[in-house]
Every structure is written in C-alpha cells, then in structure tokens.
XYZ file of C-alpha atoms in Angstrom:
609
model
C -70.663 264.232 26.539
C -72.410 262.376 29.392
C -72.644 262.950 32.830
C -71.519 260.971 36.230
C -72.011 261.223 39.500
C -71.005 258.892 42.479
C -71.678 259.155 46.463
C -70.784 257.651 49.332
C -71.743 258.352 52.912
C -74.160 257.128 55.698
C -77.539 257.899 53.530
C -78.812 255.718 50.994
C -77.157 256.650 47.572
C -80.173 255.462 45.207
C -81.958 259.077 45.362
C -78.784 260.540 45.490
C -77.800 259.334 42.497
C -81.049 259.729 40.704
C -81.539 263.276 41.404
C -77.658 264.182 40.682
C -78.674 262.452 37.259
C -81.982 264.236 36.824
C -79.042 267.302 37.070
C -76.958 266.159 34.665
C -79.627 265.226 32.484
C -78.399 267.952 29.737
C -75.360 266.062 29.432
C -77.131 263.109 28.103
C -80.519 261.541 27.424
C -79.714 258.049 25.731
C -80.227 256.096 28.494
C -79.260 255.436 32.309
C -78.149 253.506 34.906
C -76.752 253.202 38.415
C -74.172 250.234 40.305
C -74.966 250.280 44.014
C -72.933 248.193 46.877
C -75.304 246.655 48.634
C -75.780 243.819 51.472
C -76.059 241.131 48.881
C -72.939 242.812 46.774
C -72.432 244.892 43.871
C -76.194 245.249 41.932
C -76.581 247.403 38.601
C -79.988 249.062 37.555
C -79.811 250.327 33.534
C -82.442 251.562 31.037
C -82.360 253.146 27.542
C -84.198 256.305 27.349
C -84.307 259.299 29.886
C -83.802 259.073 33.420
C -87.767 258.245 34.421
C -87.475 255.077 32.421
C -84.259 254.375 35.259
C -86.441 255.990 38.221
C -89.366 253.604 37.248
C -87.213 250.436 37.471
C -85.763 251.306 40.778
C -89.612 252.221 42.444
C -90.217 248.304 41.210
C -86.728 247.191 42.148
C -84.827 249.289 44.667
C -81.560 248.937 45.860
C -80.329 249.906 49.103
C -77.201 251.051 49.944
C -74.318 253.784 50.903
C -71.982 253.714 48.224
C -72.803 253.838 44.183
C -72.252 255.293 40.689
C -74.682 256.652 38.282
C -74.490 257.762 34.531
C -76.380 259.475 31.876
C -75.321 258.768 28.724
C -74.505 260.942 25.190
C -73.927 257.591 22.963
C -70.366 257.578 21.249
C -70.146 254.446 20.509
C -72.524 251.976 20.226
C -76.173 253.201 20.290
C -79.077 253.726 22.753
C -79.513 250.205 24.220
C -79.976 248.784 27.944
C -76.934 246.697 27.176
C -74.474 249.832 26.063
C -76.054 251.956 29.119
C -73.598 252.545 32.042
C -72.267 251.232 34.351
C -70.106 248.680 32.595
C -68.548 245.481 34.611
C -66.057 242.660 34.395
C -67.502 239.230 33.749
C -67.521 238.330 37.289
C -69.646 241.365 38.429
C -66.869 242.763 40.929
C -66.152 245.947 39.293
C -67.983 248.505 37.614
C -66.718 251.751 36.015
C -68.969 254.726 34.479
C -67.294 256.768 31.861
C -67.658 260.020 30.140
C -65.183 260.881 26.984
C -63.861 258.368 24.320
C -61.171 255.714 24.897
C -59.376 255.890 21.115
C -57.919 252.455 21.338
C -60.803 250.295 22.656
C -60.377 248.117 19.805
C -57.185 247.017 19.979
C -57.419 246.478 23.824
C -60.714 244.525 23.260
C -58.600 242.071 21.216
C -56.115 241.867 23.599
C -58.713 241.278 26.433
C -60.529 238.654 24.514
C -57.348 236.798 23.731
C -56.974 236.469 27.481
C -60.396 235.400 28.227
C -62.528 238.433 29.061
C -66.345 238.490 27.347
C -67.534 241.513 26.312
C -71.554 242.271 26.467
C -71.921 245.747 24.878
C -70.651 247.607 21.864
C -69.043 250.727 24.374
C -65.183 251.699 24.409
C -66.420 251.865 28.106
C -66.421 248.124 28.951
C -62.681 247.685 27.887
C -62.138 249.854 31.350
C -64.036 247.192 33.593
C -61.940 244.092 32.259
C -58.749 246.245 31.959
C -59.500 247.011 36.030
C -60.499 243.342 36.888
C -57.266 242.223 35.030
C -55.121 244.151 37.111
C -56.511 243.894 40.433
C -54.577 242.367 42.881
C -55.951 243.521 46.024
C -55.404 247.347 45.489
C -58.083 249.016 43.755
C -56.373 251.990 43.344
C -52.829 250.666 41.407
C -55.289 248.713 39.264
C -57.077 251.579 37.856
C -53.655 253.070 37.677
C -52.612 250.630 35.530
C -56.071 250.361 33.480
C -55.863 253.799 32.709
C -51.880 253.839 32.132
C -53.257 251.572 28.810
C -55.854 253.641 27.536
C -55.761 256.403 24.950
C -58.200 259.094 24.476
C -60.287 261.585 26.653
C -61.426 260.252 29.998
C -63.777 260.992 33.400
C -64.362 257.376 35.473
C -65.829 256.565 38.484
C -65.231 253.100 39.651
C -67.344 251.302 42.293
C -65.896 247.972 43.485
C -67.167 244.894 45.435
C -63.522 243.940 46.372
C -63.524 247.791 48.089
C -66.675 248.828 48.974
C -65.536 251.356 50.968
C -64.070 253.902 48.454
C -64.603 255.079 45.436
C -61.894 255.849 42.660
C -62.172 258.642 40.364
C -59.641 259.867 37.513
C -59.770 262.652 34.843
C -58.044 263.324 31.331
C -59.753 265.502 29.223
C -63.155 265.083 30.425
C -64.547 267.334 33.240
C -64.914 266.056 36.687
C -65.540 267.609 40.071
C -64.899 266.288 43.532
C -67.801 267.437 46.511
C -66.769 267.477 49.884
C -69.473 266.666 52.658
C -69.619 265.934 56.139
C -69.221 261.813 56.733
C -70.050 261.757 52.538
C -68.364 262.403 49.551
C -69.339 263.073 46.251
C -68.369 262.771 42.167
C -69.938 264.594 39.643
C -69.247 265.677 35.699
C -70.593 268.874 37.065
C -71.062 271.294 39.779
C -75.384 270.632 39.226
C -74.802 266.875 40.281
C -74.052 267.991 44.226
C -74.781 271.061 44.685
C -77.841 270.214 46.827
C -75.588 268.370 49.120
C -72.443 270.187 49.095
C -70.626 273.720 48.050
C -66.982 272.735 49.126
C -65.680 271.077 45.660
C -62.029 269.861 44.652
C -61.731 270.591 40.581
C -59.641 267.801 39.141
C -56.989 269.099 36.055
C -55.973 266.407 33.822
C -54.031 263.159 34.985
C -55.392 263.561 38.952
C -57.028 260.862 40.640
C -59.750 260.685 43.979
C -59.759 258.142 46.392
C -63.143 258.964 48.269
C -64.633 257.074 51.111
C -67.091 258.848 53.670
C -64.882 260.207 56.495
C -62.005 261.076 53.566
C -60.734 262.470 49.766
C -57.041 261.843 48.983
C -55.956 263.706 45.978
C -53.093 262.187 43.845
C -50.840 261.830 40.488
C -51.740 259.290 38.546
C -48.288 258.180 39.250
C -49.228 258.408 43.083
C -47.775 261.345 44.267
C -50.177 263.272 46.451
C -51.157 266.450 45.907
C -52.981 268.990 47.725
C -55.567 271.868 45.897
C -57.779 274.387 47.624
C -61.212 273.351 48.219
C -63.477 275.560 45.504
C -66.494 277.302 47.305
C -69.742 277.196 45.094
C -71.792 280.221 44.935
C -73.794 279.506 42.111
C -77.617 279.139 42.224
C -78.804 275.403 41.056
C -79.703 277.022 37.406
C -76.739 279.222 37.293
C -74.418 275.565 37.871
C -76.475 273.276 35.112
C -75.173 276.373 32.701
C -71.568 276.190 34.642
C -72.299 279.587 35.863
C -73.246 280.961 32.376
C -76.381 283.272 31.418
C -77.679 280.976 29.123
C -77.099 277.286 27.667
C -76.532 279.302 24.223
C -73.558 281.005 25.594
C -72.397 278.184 27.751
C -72.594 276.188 23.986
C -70.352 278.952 22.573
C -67.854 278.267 25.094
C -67.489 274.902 24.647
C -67.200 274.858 21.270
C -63.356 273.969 21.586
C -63.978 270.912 23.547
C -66.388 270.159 20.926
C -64.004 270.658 18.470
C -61.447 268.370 19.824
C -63.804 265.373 20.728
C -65.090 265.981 16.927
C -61.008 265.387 16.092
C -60.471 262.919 18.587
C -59.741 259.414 17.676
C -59.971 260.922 13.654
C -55.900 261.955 13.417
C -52.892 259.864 13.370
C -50.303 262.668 14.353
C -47.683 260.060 13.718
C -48.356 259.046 10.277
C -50.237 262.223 9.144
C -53.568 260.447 8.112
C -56.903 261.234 8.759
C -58.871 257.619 9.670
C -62.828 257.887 10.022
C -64.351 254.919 11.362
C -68.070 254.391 10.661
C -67.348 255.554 6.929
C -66.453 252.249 5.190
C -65.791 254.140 1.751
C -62.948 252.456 0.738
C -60.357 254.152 -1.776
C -61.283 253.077 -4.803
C -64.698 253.535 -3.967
C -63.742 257.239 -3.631
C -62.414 256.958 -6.860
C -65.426 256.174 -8.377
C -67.690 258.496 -6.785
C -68.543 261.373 -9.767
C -70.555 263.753 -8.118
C -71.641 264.309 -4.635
C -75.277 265.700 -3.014
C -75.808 266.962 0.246
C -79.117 267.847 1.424
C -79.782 269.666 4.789
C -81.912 272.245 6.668
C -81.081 275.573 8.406
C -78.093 275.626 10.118
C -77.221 272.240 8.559
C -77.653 273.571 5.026
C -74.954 276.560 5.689
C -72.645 274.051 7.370
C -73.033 272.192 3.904
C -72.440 274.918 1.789
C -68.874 275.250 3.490
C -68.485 271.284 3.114
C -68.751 271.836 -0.683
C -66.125 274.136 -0.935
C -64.256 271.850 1.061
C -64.534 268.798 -0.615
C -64.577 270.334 -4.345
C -60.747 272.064 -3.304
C -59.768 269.204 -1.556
C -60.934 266.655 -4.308
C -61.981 268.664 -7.856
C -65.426 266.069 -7.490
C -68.385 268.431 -8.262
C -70.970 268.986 -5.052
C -74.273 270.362 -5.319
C -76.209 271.324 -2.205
C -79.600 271.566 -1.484
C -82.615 272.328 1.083
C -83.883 268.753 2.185
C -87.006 270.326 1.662
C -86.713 271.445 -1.940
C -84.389 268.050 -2.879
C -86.759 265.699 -4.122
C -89.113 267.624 -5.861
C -86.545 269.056 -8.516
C -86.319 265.617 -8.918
C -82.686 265.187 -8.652
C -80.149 263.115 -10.969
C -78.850 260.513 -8.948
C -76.585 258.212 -10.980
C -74.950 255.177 -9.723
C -71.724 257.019 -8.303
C -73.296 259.649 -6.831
C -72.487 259.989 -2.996
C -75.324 261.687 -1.413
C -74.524 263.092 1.882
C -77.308 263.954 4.917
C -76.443 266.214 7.544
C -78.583 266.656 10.246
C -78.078 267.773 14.401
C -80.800 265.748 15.755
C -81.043 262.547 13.246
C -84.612 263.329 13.122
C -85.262 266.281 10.577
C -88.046 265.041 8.725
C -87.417 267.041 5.283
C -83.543 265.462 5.706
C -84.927 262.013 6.343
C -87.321 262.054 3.036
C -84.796 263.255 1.124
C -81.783 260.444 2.018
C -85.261 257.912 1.499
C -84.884 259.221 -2.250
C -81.810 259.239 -2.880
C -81.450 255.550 -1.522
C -84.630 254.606 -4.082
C -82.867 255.886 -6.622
C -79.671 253.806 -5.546
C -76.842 256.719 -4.341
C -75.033 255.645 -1.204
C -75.965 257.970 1.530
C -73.818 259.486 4.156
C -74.707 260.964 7.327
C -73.118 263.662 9.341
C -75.075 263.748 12.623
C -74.454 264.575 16.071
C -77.007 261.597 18.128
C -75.822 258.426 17.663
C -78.987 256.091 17.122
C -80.901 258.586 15.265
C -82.986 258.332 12.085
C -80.512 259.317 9.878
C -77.640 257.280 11.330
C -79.292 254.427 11.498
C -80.449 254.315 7.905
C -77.339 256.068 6.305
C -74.671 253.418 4.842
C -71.864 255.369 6.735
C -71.781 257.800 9.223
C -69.385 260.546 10.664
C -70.519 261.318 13.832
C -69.700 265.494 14.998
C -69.703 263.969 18.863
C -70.646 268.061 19.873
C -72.554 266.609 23.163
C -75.955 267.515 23.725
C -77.117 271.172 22.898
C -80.054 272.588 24.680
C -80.459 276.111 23.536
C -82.433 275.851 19.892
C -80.262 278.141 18.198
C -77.039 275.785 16.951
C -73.708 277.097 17.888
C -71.447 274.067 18.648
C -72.902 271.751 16.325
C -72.765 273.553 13.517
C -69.158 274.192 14.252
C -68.673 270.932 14.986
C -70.373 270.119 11.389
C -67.629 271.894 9.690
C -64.984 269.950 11.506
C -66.328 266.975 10.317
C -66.374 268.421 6.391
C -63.063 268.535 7.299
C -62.156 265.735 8.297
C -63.905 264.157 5.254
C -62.334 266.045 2.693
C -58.847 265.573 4.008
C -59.518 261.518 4.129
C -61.058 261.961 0.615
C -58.069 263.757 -0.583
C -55.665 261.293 1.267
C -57.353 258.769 -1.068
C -57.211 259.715 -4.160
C -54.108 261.559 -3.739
C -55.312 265.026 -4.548
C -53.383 266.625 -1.886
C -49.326 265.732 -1.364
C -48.354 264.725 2.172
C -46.720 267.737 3.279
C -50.016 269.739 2.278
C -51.713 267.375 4.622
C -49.580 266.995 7.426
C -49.419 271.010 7.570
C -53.316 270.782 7.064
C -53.787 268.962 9.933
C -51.520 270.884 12.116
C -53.334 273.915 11.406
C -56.951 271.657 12.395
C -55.448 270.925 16.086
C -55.008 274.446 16.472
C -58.281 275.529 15.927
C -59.726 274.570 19.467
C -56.801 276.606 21.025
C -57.256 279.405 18.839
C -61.359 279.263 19.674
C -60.195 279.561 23.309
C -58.038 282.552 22.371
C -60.788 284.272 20.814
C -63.565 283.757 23.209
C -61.306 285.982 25.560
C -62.173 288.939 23.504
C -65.691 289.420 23.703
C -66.315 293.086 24.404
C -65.277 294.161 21.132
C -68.177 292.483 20.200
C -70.301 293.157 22.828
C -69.919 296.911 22.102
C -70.767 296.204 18.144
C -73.673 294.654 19.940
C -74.595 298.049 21.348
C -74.543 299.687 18.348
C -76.744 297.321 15.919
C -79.806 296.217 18.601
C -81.799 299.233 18.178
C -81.618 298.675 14.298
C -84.595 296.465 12.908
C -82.449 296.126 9.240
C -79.116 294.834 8.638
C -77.200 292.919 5.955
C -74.033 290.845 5.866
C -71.628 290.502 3.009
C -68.768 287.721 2.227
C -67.321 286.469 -0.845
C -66.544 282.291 -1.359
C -66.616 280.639 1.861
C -67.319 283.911 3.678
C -70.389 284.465 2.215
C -71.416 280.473 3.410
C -70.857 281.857 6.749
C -72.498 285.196 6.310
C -75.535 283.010 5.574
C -75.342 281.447 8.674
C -74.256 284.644 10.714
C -77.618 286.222 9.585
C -79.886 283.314 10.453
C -78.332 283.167 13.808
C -79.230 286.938 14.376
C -82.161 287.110 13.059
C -83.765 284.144 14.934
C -82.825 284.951 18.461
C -82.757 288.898 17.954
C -85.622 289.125 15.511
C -84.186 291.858 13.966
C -84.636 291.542 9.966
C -81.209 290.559 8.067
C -80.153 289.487 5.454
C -76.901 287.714 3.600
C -75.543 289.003 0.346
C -72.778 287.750 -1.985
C -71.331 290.807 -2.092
C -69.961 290.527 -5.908
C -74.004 290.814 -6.448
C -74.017 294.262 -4.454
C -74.865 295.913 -7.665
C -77.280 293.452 -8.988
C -80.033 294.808 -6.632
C -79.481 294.158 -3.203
C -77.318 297.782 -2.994
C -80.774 299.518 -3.493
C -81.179 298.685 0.235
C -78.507 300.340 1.837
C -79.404 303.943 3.521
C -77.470 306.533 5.968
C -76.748 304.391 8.948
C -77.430 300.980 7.990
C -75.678 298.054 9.291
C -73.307 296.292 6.864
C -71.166 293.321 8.575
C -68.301 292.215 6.033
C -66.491 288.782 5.807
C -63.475 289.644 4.862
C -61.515 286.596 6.174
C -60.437 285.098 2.289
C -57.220 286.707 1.524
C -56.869 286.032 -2.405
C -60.687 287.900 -2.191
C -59.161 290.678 0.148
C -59.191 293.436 -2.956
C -62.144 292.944 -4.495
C -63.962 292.909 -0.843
C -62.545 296.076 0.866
C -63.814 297.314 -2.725
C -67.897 295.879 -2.006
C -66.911 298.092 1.648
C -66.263 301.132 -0.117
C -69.559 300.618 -1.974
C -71.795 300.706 0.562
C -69.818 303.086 2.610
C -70.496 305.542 0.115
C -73.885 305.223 0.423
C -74.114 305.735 3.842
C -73.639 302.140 5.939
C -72.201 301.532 9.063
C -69.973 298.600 8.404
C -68.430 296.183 10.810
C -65.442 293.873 9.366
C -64.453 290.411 9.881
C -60.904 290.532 8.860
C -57.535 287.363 9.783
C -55.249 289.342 12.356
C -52.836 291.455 10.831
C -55.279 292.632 7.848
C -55.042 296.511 9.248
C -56.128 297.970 6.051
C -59.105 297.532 6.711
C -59.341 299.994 9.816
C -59.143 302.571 6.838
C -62.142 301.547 4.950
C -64.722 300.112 7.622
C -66.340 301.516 10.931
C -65.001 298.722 13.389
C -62.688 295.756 12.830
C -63.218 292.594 14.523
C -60.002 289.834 14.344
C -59.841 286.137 14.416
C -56.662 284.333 14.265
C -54.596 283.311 11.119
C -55.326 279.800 9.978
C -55.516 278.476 6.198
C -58.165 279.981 4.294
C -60.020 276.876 4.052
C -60.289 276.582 7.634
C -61.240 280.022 8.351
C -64.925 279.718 8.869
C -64.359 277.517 11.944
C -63.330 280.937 13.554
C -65.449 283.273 11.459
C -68.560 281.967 13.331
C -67.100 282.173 17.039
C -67.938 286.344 16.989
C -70.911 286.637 14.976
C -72.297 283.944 17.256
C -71.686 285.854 20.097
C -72.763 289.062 18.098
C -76.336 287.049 18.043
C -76.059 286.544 21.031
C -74.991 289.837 22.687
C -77.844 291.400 20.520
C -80.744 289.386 21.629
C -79.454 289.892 24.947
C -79.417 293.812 25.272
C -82.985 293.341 23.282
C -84.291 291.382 26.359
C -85.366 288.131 24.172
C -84.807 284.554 25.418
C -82.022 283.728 24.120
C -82.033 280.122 24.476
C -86.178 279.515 23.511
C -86.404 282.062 20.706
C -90.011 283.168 19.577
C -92.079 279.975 17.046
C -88.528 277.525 17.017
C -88.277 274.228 18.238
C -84.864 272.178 18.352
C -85.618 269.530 15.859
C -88.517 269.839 12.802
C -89.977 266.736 12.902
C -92.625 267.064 10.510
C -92.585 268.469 7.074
C-alpha cells in the first residue's frame, strides 16, 4: 500500500504535493519522491526515508512548476532505496509514472523490454510501466498508457506525468484505490480522500478499469477501452482526521475493514488459477530441499506467536513434518536442537522485534536456514533471513494487529500449500479445491464485516465485566489465544484463553454465576466434544457466547448467543474466526471509553529485549 497524489493548476504543485504526501503518509514511510514539469522540462526529486528527508531536498533544490506527481512508498518489491523510490521514468526522462499495487508480470515484461533496448535503474515492478508507456507513445499520451496498461497483470493505481504532454495528467485504476478532486482552474489525484481535501470536497471515485484525463480547466472520465463515461461528483464531508481513517472511528477499525484487500494483495501474484500451483517468489526452497527439511521452528512474539501456532497446524496437516513453536524470547535459552535440516522460520510485523531478531541470529549460528514472514520489506529480519514471504498487509498504524496478523495466516497458507505441492502430500484436486476456497476468503471477510451489531450488542453485554475466558479446541483454541490478547490489551479487561479439553484440569475452578465464556466452536470433527466443554461451564453458571460455521444451529440450544462466520475448510477457518472477535475487542474498548488505537504501556514494535 502506498499513496499518490498528482495536481495540476495555476499554483505551484511542489507544496501541493508535499503536504498531500505528508497526508498520505500512513500509506507508506519507505521513502519519497515527486516529478514536476517545469520550464527546463520534466525534473524528479526522490529520497529513502519519510517525507522530511524529501521536504529537505526540495528547501535545497526546489522545483517550480504547475503540474506534478508525488508518491509515498510501502516497498513491494525491491527495498527502501533512493533508486526504487517513485516516480519511475523511461531512459530518456520524458515520462514518469507513480504506482501503488503490484504489477504480477513485471518480470517477464522486463525481459521483453530489455530485449528491445530499454535500461532499467531500480529493482520496482513500477519501472516496467515507464518503458512500457515510452514504447508506445506515439504522440497520444493517453492510447499509450492504454496500451501499457492493456499488458500488465496485477493490481494497479498510476499517475503519469509527461514532458511530451505537459498539460494533462493521466490516471488509471484496477484494484488499487484512487480518487479524482475537482477544483476550480486545478485538478487533483490522490490514493485517498486526505491527499486533497484541503483543496477540494467535489471528488470523482474511480471503480476498476476507469481512466482520468486531468488538465486544469478539465477531467474526462473514460473506459479503458475509451468509451466515456459520466459519474456523479462525490461531496466530502469528512473532517481532515475523519478522511486519513476513510471516514472510520479509528485506524484499528479502518484496519479491520481492510483486511480483505489485505488478504488479496497477500494472494496476489502467489496463485496460478490456471495450473493450480501456488509459486512464492523470494522463497528459493527448492523441492528437494523441502524434502530434506526434518523438522521446522518458528519463533515469534505476541500476535506473531498466535499467528504461528496456526502455521503449525498448517504445515504439520499439509506436510506430516513436525513444527515446534516458540516465544522469540524464551527460544534461545532452552537452548534449542537445531540440526542441519531444520527450517527455522521468523515471523515478525515490523522486521524489527528484537527478541525475533536474536533468536533467527541463533538459529543461523547453529546453521538452520531461516525464513522470514514479515510485512516491511527492508527490515531486519528480511534482510538477514535466507528467504522471505512477504504478508504485503500495507502499513498498520493502530498498535493492536488486526490485518497483519490475518494477513500472517494467509501467508502460512500459502506456504504449506507450496510445501505440500512439493513433496506431493496433497493430490491436485485437494489443492485446486484448496485454493478455491483461499480466493474466497476476502469475499467472505467482506460478507461478514456487514454484520457487526450482533457483535456490537455481545459488546454491550461483556464491557462492564473485568473477567472473562475463551475456549477452543485445535486451531480454535490458536485463535482463542489471540482473541484474548486482542481484548485484553485495548479493553484492559482481564482474560484469559483455555484449551477447553483442560476445563477440568483447573481452569473450571474459575467460572462463577455470570461469567463470560466465549467458545470456538468453528472445527467440525471437534463439534461434540465442544458443545460438551459449553455445557460444562453452563452448568456452573457462565454466560457463553459461541463462535460456530453457518448452519451449526445446535448450538443456539446450548449457548447464550451465537455468532456465524461463513463455511470454508476447517483449515482455513481461523482466517474468519478472528474478523468478530476483533471487532468484539474493539466494540468493547470502545463502549469502555479507552483509545483504541494507542492502548495503555504498548508500542507498535519492541525493539529492545
């Protein structure tokens, strides 16, 4: 996820641009950079790091002018550099293009454009756009970014800025968000609303396969076949914090909700439809390297840890090789057996979690081939991982993890199938059918988000409560674990997760008349001996709230309320376990009055040890 925005008008665009990036600056913090027409032609101004390293460069070197394109950049591919920051251009510096999604066939059409002649400066999917443009330009900027974009694969927002046509600026959209502001004698293009909204309310919202042609007196809306079209201008009634959170509460709900965009962009690129294959690139794990890999580690923290815990389950069904998990913080002072095929694997949000770092350091002394699954390209642990499977969740601001952790379990996913795939654990119509049901899942997120007040009134019902437990059997009690850490740090309200086969071990000595109970109760073969953990505490006196696969009514007999998610495999069920008892978390700390997104003694990323 990275943000763009693009003016042109009778004022000079360099602060425009700046402060629609400082907007957008959520979107993206790798680096940034801005292509301005100017009297001497088309000049570019780029920087790694945040926007102020951009802003200083331009106070020492400014450029003047009344048309130009900005970006803030979420690295994809290729990581934090000057040279990989936006705006990318074609060798003769005529055209330049900034881009937010993923072009899934960059590599092949950087072949093809090298065969014919065209030098490529960064490791992006971006630049392929800029030569693809220059190559078909033949005095009509428009058909040539028809044409560019007629080539290109993949999930796309551009904004291209051209010395040839200084006067206009071309935008198009496929699966990437992308707004068009309407001003008097300007125009404007922005990822999001934030970008403009000091400038403009009146905004055109582009749908998939529409392009803009902007220039200052004019927008014309069209196919990207070139019919016209006409849409209704939007009116923006937002206040400026309301539109950085798209008119959300909170960045933590806003992250709920675009948890199925996350998902996708985690898929994206990852599927062959056609053939029915999983491909992962960044892992390099060949097959008969799978083959010899005899056990597997994964070390994580937090959130992390939980989405590991699913990943084993995952991987072991998928592949019968044995997974241990552990705290990064715990990992290398049980001194671990690492023997030569052991594949440890490092997941971690930020790259930078210290305790995750130390322990991948280990494991590498010891001579395991590490794995990361991370979600900022150029981080720590990508950069000193051997291969690395990138969740591409887009920045999250609030410090509570809701998409990425989602996103995590998409990539466990993804690795398990391509394990499988390799060593031929799973037959071919088990994994086409498998990855059917994955490209659901973002639809069936979308579905569910509908359908909050359910939850919203469970909400109601638990905040005054300073107690509460959660119960799950196999994979549901993974994501009980992380259902109760999610509460209990943004709520503050003490809870707990429970296997609930261990109910009568101890932990049933804590339930009391009225005390909350939420149940997992999404694993069907588990179904029985669940409903019978319900009963238990019902007879002492809970109030329990079930998590039950639509169509699992029985359970309206034994618990308090019944909450639904979708059907999907069993395997892939905690990818829509977590959408409600997210917002559950959420709804809580809400009607409790806490901030949400800055909970009480958290930070984003531990750092230190």
């Amino acid at each position: 996820m990275c943000g763009i925005v693009g003016y042109i008008g009778n004022r000079d665009s360099q602060n425009i641009l700046l402060e629609g990036l400082k907007k957008l600056e959520y979107r993206g913090y790798d680096s940034a950079g801005v292509a301005i027409h100017t009297s001497a032609g088309l000049a570019l101004r780029k920087a790694k790091g945040r926007i102020s390293e951009l802003e200083t460069q331009l106070e020492a070197q400014p450029l003047t002018g009344f048309a130009g394109i900005g970006h803030t950049r979420w690295a994809t591919h290729g990581k934090p550099s000057d040279a990989n920051s936006h705006p990318h251009t074609d060798n003769d510096m005529k055209i330049s293009v900034v881009h937010n999604g993923i072009i899934e066939n960059h590599l092949r059409l950087k072949e093809e454009l090298e065969q014919l002649g065209y030098r490529f400066v960064s490791e992006t999917d971006t630049e392929v756009l800029s030569h693809l443009i220059a190559h078909h330009y033949e005095g009509d900027l428009v058909q040539a970014v028809r044409k560019a974009v007629s080539q290109v694969r993949g999930a796309y927002a551009i904004a291209v800025l051209s010395e040839h046509e200084p006067d206009k600026l071309v935008a198009v959209r496929w699966a990437s968000p992308l707004i068009i502001g309407v001003g008097q004698g300007e125009n404007f293009i922005g990822s999001d609303i934030p970008a403009i909204l000091e400038y403009t309310r009146d905004v055109y919202i582009l749908n998939d396969g529409e392009m803009a042609v902007l220039t200052r007196d004019s927008v014309e809306l069209m196919t990207l076949e070139g019919n016209f079209i006409a849409k209704r201008l939007f009116r923006v009634d937002w206040d400026l914090m309301q539109a950085e959170k798209n008119g959300f509460d909170t960045f933590m709900l806003k992250e709920i909700h675009e948890r199925p965009r996350a998902y996708q962009d985690t898929m994206r690129g990852r599927i062959d439809t056609q053939r029915g294959e999983i491909t992962l690139p960044g892992v390099s794990l060949t097959s008969g390297q799978i083959r010899e890999i005899k056990q597997i580690h994964m070390v994580a923290c937090g959130t992390a840890y939980h989405a590991a815990l699913v990943g084993k389950t995952v991987i072991e069904r998928l592949t019968r090789i044995p997974v241990e998990v552990d705290l990064a913080s715990e990992y290398r002072y049980r001194m671990p057996v690492i023997r030569e095929n052991t594949l440890v694997i490092a997941v971690s949000q930020s790259g930078e979690t210290a305790d995750t770092l130390a322990a991948m350091r280990e494991a590498k002394q010891w001579g395991a081939r590490v794995m990361a699954i991370t979600n900022v390209i150029g981080g720590s642990v990508a950069r000193e991982a051997d291969d690395v499977l990138f969740t591409l969740a887009g920045p999250e601001i609030a410090v509570a993890s809701t998409k990425a952790y989602s996103s995590q379990l998409i990539a466990f996913y993804l690795l398990g199938l391509y394990m499988a795939q390799s060593l031929e654990s799973i037959d071919k119509v088990n994994l086409i059918e498998t990855i059917a049901m994955l490209e659901r899942l973002p639809f069936q997120v979308e579905e569910s988000l509908k359908t909050a007040e359910p939850i919203r009134q469970v909400a109601e019902q638990i905040s005054g409560r300073e107690h509460l437990f959660f119960i799950g059997r196999g994979l549901d009690y993974s994501v009980a674990m992380e259902a109760s850490l999610k509460l209990k740090e943004i709520s503050y309200i003490h809870s707990e997760a429970y296997a609930a086969g261990e109910l009568k071990h101890g932990s049933l000595a804590l339930i009391e008349e009225g005390t909350p109970v939420i149940a997992l109760a999404t694993q069907e073969p588990l179904l029985e001996k669940t409903v019978s953990n319900i009963k238990e505490v019902k007879a002492r006196g809970a109030y329990v709230i079930a998590l039950a696969l639509e169509g699992t009514t029985e359970l309206e007999k034994t618990a308090d309320e019944v909450i639904y998610i979708p059907r999907t495999y069993s395997l892939l069920t905690p990818a829509l376990a977590v959408v409600p008892l997210q917002l559950l978390a959420y709804y809580t700390a809400s009607i409790r009055g806490n901030d949400v997104d800055k909970p009480r003694n958290l930070a984003k990323s531990v750092t230190v040890e």
